[in-house]
mmCIF file of C-alpha atoms in Angstrom:
data_model
loop_
_atom_site.group_PDB
_atom_site.id
_atom_site.type_symbol
_atom_site.label_atom_id
_atom_site.label_comp_id
_atom_site.label_asym_id
_atom_site.label_seq_id
_atom_site.Cartn_x
_atom_site.Cartn_y
_atom_site.Cartn_z
ATOM 1 C CA UNK A 19 86.544 99.497 39.139
ATOM 2 C CA UNK A 20 83.314 98.184 40.664
ATOM 3 C CA UNK A 21 83.219 97.166 44.305
ATOM 4 C CA UNK A 22 82.853 93.452 43.572
ATOM 5 C CA UNK A 23 85.526 93.423 40.903
ATOM 6 C CA UNK A 24 87.844 95.386 43.162
ATOM 7 C CA UNK A 25 87.362 92.857 45.933
ATOM 8 C CA UNK A 26 88.198 90.004 43.560
ATOM 9 C CA UNK A 27 91.358 91.739 42.377
ATOM 10 C CA UNK A 28 92.364 92.502 45.965
ATOM 11 C CA UNK A 29 91.833 88.845 46.917
ATOM 12 C CA UNK A 30 93.897 87.739 43.932
ATOM 13 C CA UNK A 31 96.844 89.936 44.922
ATOM 14 C CA UNK A 32 96.566 88.804 48.510
ATOM 15 C CA UNK A 33 96.626 85.147 47.458
ATOM 16 C CA UNK A 34 99.499 85.747 45.033
ATOM 17 C CA UNK A 35 101.797 87.588 47.448
ATOM 18 C CA UNK A 36 100.678 86.118 50.760
ATOM 19 C CA UNK A 37 101.670 87.756 54.038
ATOM 20 C CA UNK A 38 103.088 91.176 53.211
ATOM 21 C CA UNK A 39 103.091 92.513 56.745
ATOM 22 C CA UNK A 40 106.803 93.220 56.797
ATOM 23 C CA UNK A 41 110.008 91.411 57.644
ATOM 24 C CA UNK A 42 113.633 91.870 56.704
ATOM 25 C CA UNK A 43 114.214 93.681 53.408
ATOM 26 C CA UNK A 44 116.122 91.974 50.637
ATOM 27 C CA UNK A 45 119.140 93.685 49.118
ATOM 28 C CA UNK A 46 117.286 95.090 46.119
ATOM 29 C CA UNK A 47 114.572 96.613 48.290
ATOM 30 C CA UNK A 48 117.130 98.173 50.639
ATOM 31 C CA UNK A 49 118.981 99.748 47.704
ATOM 32 C CA UNK A 50 115.794 101.176 46.219
ATOM 33 C CA UNK A 51 114.516 102.436 49.569
ATOM 34 C CA UNK A 52 117.760 104.294 50.271
ATOM 35 C CA UNK A 53 117.891 105.687 46.734
ATOM 36 C CA UNK A 54 114.303 106.941 46.851
ATOM 37 C CA UNK A 55 114.878 108.512 50.260
ATOM 38 C CA UNK A 56 117.922 110.406 48.939
ATOM 39 C CA UNK A 57 115.921 111.691 45.973
ATOM 40 C CA UNK A 58 112.778 112.649 47.906
ATOM 41 C CA UNK A 59 114.083 114.366 51.025
ATOM 42 C CA UNK A 60 111.564 115.794 53.496
ATOM 43 C CA UNK A 61 108.834 118.417 53.716
ATOM 44 C CA UNK A 62 106.910 117.000 50.738
ATOM 45 C CA UNK A 63 103.314 116.029 50.049
ATOM 46 C CA UNK A 64 103.957 112.482 48.938
ATOM 47 C CA UNK A 65 101.712 109.945 47.207
ATOM 48 C CA UNK A 66 102.842 106.332 47.039
ATOM 49 C CA UNK A 67 101.036 104.118 44.519
ATOM 50 C CA UNK A 68 101.261 100.379 45.048
ATOM 51 C CA UNK A 69 102.550 100.896 48.576
ATOM 52 C CA UNK A 70 102.179 97.251 49.630
ATOM 53 C CA UNK A 71 103.004 96.838 53.297
ATOM 54 C CA UNK A 72 105.202 99.966 53.258
ATOM 55 C CA UNK A 73 108.613 98.277 53.002
ATOM 56 C CA UNK A 74 109.942 101.039 50.730
ATOM 57 C CA UNK A 75 107.855 103.830 52.202
ATOM 58 C CA UNK A 76 109.268 103.295 55.683
ATOM 59 C CA UNK A 77 112.589 104.781 54.496
ATOM 60 C CA UNK A 78 111.118 108.176 53.533
ATOM 61 C CA UNK A 79 107.747 108.539 55.273
ATOM 62 C CA UNK A 80 109.146 110.463 58.250
ATOM 63 C CA UNK A 81 109.185 114.194 57.583
ATOM 64 C CA UNK A 82 106.744 113.983 54.678
ATOM 65 C CA UNK A 83 102.935 114.201 54.477
ATOM 66 C CA UNK A 84 102.112 110.781 53.045
ATOM 67 C CA UNK A 85 99.128 109.219 51.323
ATOM 68 C CA UNK A 86 99.579 105.548 50.429
ATOM 69 C CA UNK A 87 97.360 103.703 47.947
ATOM 70 C CA UNK A 88 97.010 100.024 47.013
ATOM 71 C CA UNK A 89 94.376 97.499 45.944
ATOM 72 C CA UNK A 90 95.854 94.724 48.107
ATOM 73 C CA UNK A 91 93.695 95.102 51.224
ATOM 74 C CA UNK A 92 95.821 93.148 53.742
ATOM 75 C CA UNK A 93 99.004 94.860 52.573
ATOM 76 C CA UNK A 94 97.388 98.306 52.752
ATOM 77 C CA UNK A 95 96.166 97.639 56.291
ATOM 78 C CA UNK A 96 99.659 96.450 57.251
ATOM 79 C CA UNK A 97 101.099 99.685 55.822
ATOM 80 C CA UNK A 98 98.660 101.820 57.816
ATOM 81 C CA UNK A 99 99.363 99.995 61.059
ATOM 82 C CA UNK A 100 103.096 99.885 60.473
ATOM 83 C CA UNK A 101 103.642 103.547 59.542
ATOM 84 C CA UNK A 102 100.522 105.396 60.673
ATOM 85 C CA UNK A 103 100.091 107.087 57.277
ATOM 86 C CA UNK A 104 96.875 107.967 55.482
ATOM 87 C CA UNK A 105 95.821 105.064 53.250
ATOM 88 C CA UNK A 106 93.440 104.869 50.301
ATOM 89 C CA UNK A 107 92.126 101.602 48.882
ATOM 90 C CA UNK A 108 91.406 101.328 45.169
ATOM 91 C CA UNK A 109 92.490 100.621 41.636
ATOM 92 C CA UNK A 110 94.685 103.405 40.246
ATOM 93 C CA UNK A 111 95.428 101.943 36.812
ATOM 94 C CA UNK A 112 93.517 104.575 34.833
ATOM 95 C CA UNK A 113 92.358 107.211 37.331
ATOM 96 C CA UNK A 114 93.597 108.725 40.580
ATOM 97 C CA UNK A 115 91.114 110.098 43.149
ATOM 98 C CA UNK A 116 93.226 113.176 43.867
ATOM 99 C CA UNK A 117 93.074 116.799 42.770
ATOM 100 C CA UNK A 118 95.199 118.373 40.056
ATOM 101 C CA UNK A 119 98.654 119.493 41.226
ATOM 102 C CA UNK A 120 97.979 118.243 44.764
ATOM 103 C CA UNK A 121 101.243 116.411 45.547
ATOM 104 C CA UNK A 122 104.951 117.177 45.310
ATOM 105 C CA UNK A 123 106.164 113.578 44.883
ATOM 106 C CA UNK A 124 104.670 110.412 43.429
ATOM 107 C CA UNK A 125 106.361 107.066 44.090
ATOM 108 C CA UNK A 126 105.615 103.911 42.097
ATOM 109 C CA UNK A 127 108.048 101.197 43.144
ATOM 110 C CA UNK A 128 107.555 97.895 41.271
ATOM 111 C CA UNK A 129 104.142 99.123 40.112
ATOM 112 C CA UNK A 130 104.338 100.217 36.472
ATOM 113 C CA UNK A 131 104.764 96.633 35.250
ATOM 114 C CA UNK A 132 101.319 95.824 36.702
ATOM 115 C CA UNK A 133 99.495 98.587 34.802
ATOM 116 C CA UNK A 134 97.335 97.566 31.806
ATOM 117 C CA UNK A 135 97.609 100.994 30.145
ATOM 118 C CA UNK A 136 100.882 102.672 31.203
ATOM 119 C CA UNK A 137 100.337 105.952 29.262
ATOM 120 C CA UNK A 138 96.999 106.489 31.035
ATOM 121 C CA UNK A 139 98.570 105.759 34.408
ATOM 122 C CA UNK A 140 101.460 108.142 33.740
ATOM 123 C CA UNK A 141 99.059 110.812 32.543
ATOM 124 C CA UNK A 142 97.276 110.646 35.888
ATOM 125 C CA UNK A 143 100.594 110.786 37.760
ATOM 126 C CA UNK A 144 101.499 113.907 35.805
ATOM 127 C CA UNK A 145 98.093 115.456 36.493
ATOM 128 C CA UNK A 146 98.329 115.163 40.290
ATOM 129 C CA UNK A 147 101.928 116.419 40.474
ATOM 130 C CA UNK A 148 102.740 120.067 41.019
ATOM 131 C CA UNK A 149 104.806 121.884 38.378
ATOM 132 C CA UNK A 150 108.345 120.580 38.739
ATOM 133 C CA UNK A 151 107.079 117.741 40.932
ATOM 134 C CA UNK A 152 109.117 114.564 41.333
ATOM 135 C CA UNK A 153 108.153 111.120 40.056
ATOM 136 C CA UNK A 154 110.293 108.201 41.188
ATOM 137 C CA UNK A 155 109.852 104.475 40.787
ATOM 138 C CA UNK A 156 111.299 101.172 39.684
ATOM 139 C CA UNK A 157 110.545 98.187 37.447
ATOM 140 C CA UNK A 158 112.146 94.795 36.839
ATOM 141 C CA UNK A 159 114.490 94.591 33.865
ATOM 142 C CA UNK A 160 112.468 92.083 31.854
ATOM 143 C CA UNK A 161 115.173 91.724 29.210
ATOM 144 C CA UNK A 162 118.130 90.969 31.434
ATOM 145 C CA UNK A 163 120.492 88.253 30.261
ATOM 146 C CA UNK A 164 118.928 85.426 32.260
ATOM 147 C CA UNK A 165 115.433 86.229 31.023
ATOM 148 C CA UNK A 166 116.634 86.233 27.428
ATOM 149 C CA UNK A 167 118.043 82.761 27.952
ATOM 150 C CA UNK A 168 114.690 81.662 29.380
ATOM 151 C CA UNK A 169 112.927 82.760 26.218
ATOM 152 C CA UNK A 170 115.467 80.999 24.011
ATOM 153 C CA UNK A 171 114.776 77.796 25.941
ATOM 154 C CA UNK A 172 111.033 78.154 25.320
ATOM 155 C CA UNK A 173 110.059 79.432 28.773
ATOM 156 C CA UNK A 174 108.056 82.592 29.609
ATOM 157 C CA UNK A 175 110.093 85.762 29.972
ATOM 158 C CA UNK A 176 108.483 86.387 33.389
ATOM 159 C CA UNK A 177 106.910 84.014 35.900
ATOM 160 C CA UNK A 178 104.744 86.565 37.738
ATOM 161 C CA UNK A 179 101.210 86.475 36.270
ATOM 162 C CA UNK A 180 100.439 89.939 37.660
ATOM 163 C CA UNK A 181 103.072 91.505 35.404
ATOM 164 C CA UNK A 182 101.385 92.952 32.335
ATOM 165 C CA UNK A 183 104.303 94.983 30.944
ATOM 166 C CA UNK A 184 107.884 93.958 30.245
ATOM 167 C CA UNK A 185 110.412 96.776 30.190
ATOM 168 C CA UNK A 186 113.854 97.131 28.721
ATOM 169 C CA UNK A 187 116.028 100.151 29.485
ATOM 170 C CA UNK A 188 115.180 101.627 26.071
ATOM 171 C CA UNK A 189 111.418 101.079 26.321
ATOM 172 C CA UNK A 190 111.301 102.471 29.866
ATOM 173 C CA UNK A 191 113.212 105.573 28.791
ATOM 174 C CA UNK A 192 110.863 106.108 25.843
ATOM 175 C CA UNK A 193 107.709 105.675 27.928
ATOM 176 C CA UNK A 194 108.779 107.995 30.735
ATOM 177 C CA UNK A 195 110.096 110.631 28.309
ATOM 178 C CA UNK A 196 106.677 110.937 26.696
ATOM 179 C CA UNK A 197 105.213 112.417 29.902
ATOM 180 C CA UNK A 198 108.164 113.643 32.002
ATOM 181 C CA UNK A 199 111.674 115.011 31.931
ATOM 182 C CA UNK A 200 113.824 112.007 32.800
ATOM 183 C CA UNK A 201 116.670 113.065 35.079
ATOM 184 C CA UNK A 202 118.146 109.661 35.815
ATOM 185 C CA UNK A 203 117.591 105.934 35.331
ATOM 186 C CA UNK A 204 119.743 103.854 37.670
ATOM 187 C CA UNK A 205 120.521 100.113 37.331
ATOM 188 C CA UNK A 206 119.783 98.154 40.506
ATOM 189 C CA UNK A 207 122.000 95.166 41.280
ATOM 190 C CA UNK A 208 123.695 92.921 38.754
ATOM 191 C CA UNK A 209 127.418 92.193 38.723
ATOM 192 C CA UNK A 210 128.075 94.016 35.453
ATOM 193 C CA UNK A 211 125.063 96.322 35.489
ATOM 194 C CA UNK A 212 127.204 99.449 35.691
ATOM 195 C CA UNK A 213 128.811 98.670 32.331
ATOM 196 C CA UNK A 214 125.959 96.855 30.568
ATOM 197 C CA UNK A 215 122.725 97.810 32.345
ATOM 198 C CA UNK A 216 120.429 96.554 29.584
ATOM 199 C CA UNK A 217 121.790 93.031 29.925
ATOM 200 C CA UNK A 218 122.691 92.664 33.583
ATOM 201 C CA UNK A 219 120.688 95.054 35.788
ATOM 202 C CA UNK A 220 118.066 93.280 37.873
ATOM 203 C CA UNK A 221 115.914 96.412 38.027
ATOM 204 C CA UNK A 222 115.817 100.034 36.918
ATOM 205 C CA UNK A 223 114.949 102.948 39.191
ATOM 206 C CA UNK A 224 114.106 106.368 37.794
ATOM 207 C CA UNK A 225 113.843 109.990 38.799
ATOM 208 C CA UNK A 226 111.671 112.261 36.634
ATOM 209 C CA UNK A 227 110.208 115.764 36.781
ATOM 210 C CA UNK A 228 106.845 117.016 35.652
#
């Protein structure tokens, strides 16, 4: 992405999401942060893509060697100041500026739905991971019950204009399986998500291996 285009995209994200400097975590974010921390552990070279202000990363940054990347300039600066981790600004949709097999863990929380070409993005994630490396992340469940009702009433399935992809449990499983060994996909929130995750989970979190 060119410098001028990158600046425009960064400004757009900043205007869309406003002040992302921190604050109290909502329930979904707390659940995902704790889950990711339990999966990741410590002593890892960790790359977080779409780090935002570091609200998830704060739960598992300590004890790991972290590089955090985002295109949202204010959020990235907030992450650096908040956690003291190495930060990299840029667009990572189709290419990552990191060496082959250079990290043990890649995290992409609420990021994959923003990618214009998910297979290219996942190919780059796979490239930078070591053999057996861990890939964890999460996406909204676009086809949860409430969203289906929205479509039936003639409304958009999603109100966030930065979301380019809309995942169901089945489509997420298929996409991840094409590049990784999927160890687990966990429903996040939703009263009946344990029994009917496709209909009632608010989000899905995954754990995969290269």
